[in-house]
């Protein structure tokens, strides 16, 4: 599953092995204190307090709080250094990152054009690292993937943070780390998410699935907030803004999972909570049979409700980012909601059909997201 918080709406990705890159088709794949518990449609609606249960994700919450503290209160040691890269080399490195982003994430790339030059380059560098990380598990050589490869990739990440990049794209990230207060933990957590993909094809409950969504997508929100910046006039805490970014990552990844159910089933994977499937009388065999039943439709309605719940939580925080950085975030939020709409329009058949947002609809969302990015944020969020 591909990381998606940065609105990775591409049709292709990059793979990286020993500094070599190739393209392929790929599916676009905060602590938040929110867990939406799925209930049978015959049961009453849960209150907001019940929906905001912290059970099962408290550990993730503590991890994220630590990252937020480091990125907002503790000076990053690398920010005090200036790596000895030739300026021309760095320009070429960032230009390569820009081209990759422009080719494989067109809508997101367009949204970054409002950002300052330094923020643009930094977000492109992070995008490329996330793509390369994902390709280790989802790329053309994924059949040969094992933990030793991910271990070596993690060592390479540590080298990046120690100003010892392996290649040009690594150098762009090293330079970014030296300019923005980025902690290594979200990057390592993303690699842990890739490890989960190598050893797990089922998730017993939403708590387990939530951890996976955090690792492969929520982490991108933690990486992105220091780059995008929080509005100087922001009336809420930095933790609130980070939580909103993480909510967006969780919502995006849940949407990816719902969109890709049929494709994942062909690979023997079911990224859906097993206990909730059982509540609706659905077994793995039913998913693999790819038959849309009334039980499946009711189950999907609840899963879509959960994803929308996270998007609603993320919405206010998007308006508290630096004004120049809001457009790509709003684009992501609006486009991913439209994927959920497309699943509904397909009569909840995500087993034999892949919900997608056509080019025309994407173009229509751009001025809408631009207007939302420029609008004054609400002060209602606490």
Short mmCIF file of C-alpha atoms in Angstrom, two decimals, residues 20 34 39 59 63 85 97 103 120 124 163 197 234 240 244 280 282 292 301 336-337 339 357 362 368:
data_model
loop_
_atom_site.label_atom_id
_atom_site.label_comp_id
_atom_site.label_asym_id
_atom_site.label_seq_id
_atom_site.Cartn_x
_atom_site.Cartn_y
_atom_site.Cartn_z
CA UNK A 20 18.87 2.83 -10.11
CA UNK A 34 -9.65 8.88 17.40
CA UNK A 39 -21.13 -1.41 14.81
CA UNK A 59 0.89 3.76 22.29
CA UNK A 63 5.02 8.09 19.90
CA UNK A 85 27.46 19.82 -1.06
CA UNK A 97 13.01 15.45 -7.15
CA UNK A 103 5.46 13.31 -13.40
CA UNK A 120 8.78 23.26 -2.46
CA UNK A 124 9.58 17.15 -3.15
CA UNK A 163 24.91 13.89 6.45
CA UNK A 197 3.57 -5.63 4.70
CA UNK A 234 -2.81 30.04 14.40
CA UNK A 240 -3.70 20.10 17.29
CA UNK A 244 -5.18 17.02 12.00
CA UNK A 280 -21.53 -8.68 9.07
CA UNK A 282 -18.37 -11.92 5.86
CA UNK A 292 -21.05 -7.93 -3.80
CA UNK A 301 -21.15 1.88 4.39
CA UNK A 336 -9.87 11.45 -1.51
CA UNK A 337 -13.42 12.20 -0.40
CA UNK A 339 -12.93 8.40 -4.16
CA UNK A 357 -11.71 10.29 -9.91
CA UNK A 362 -9.89 16.49 -10.63
CA UNK A 368 -12.43 24.63 -5.02
#
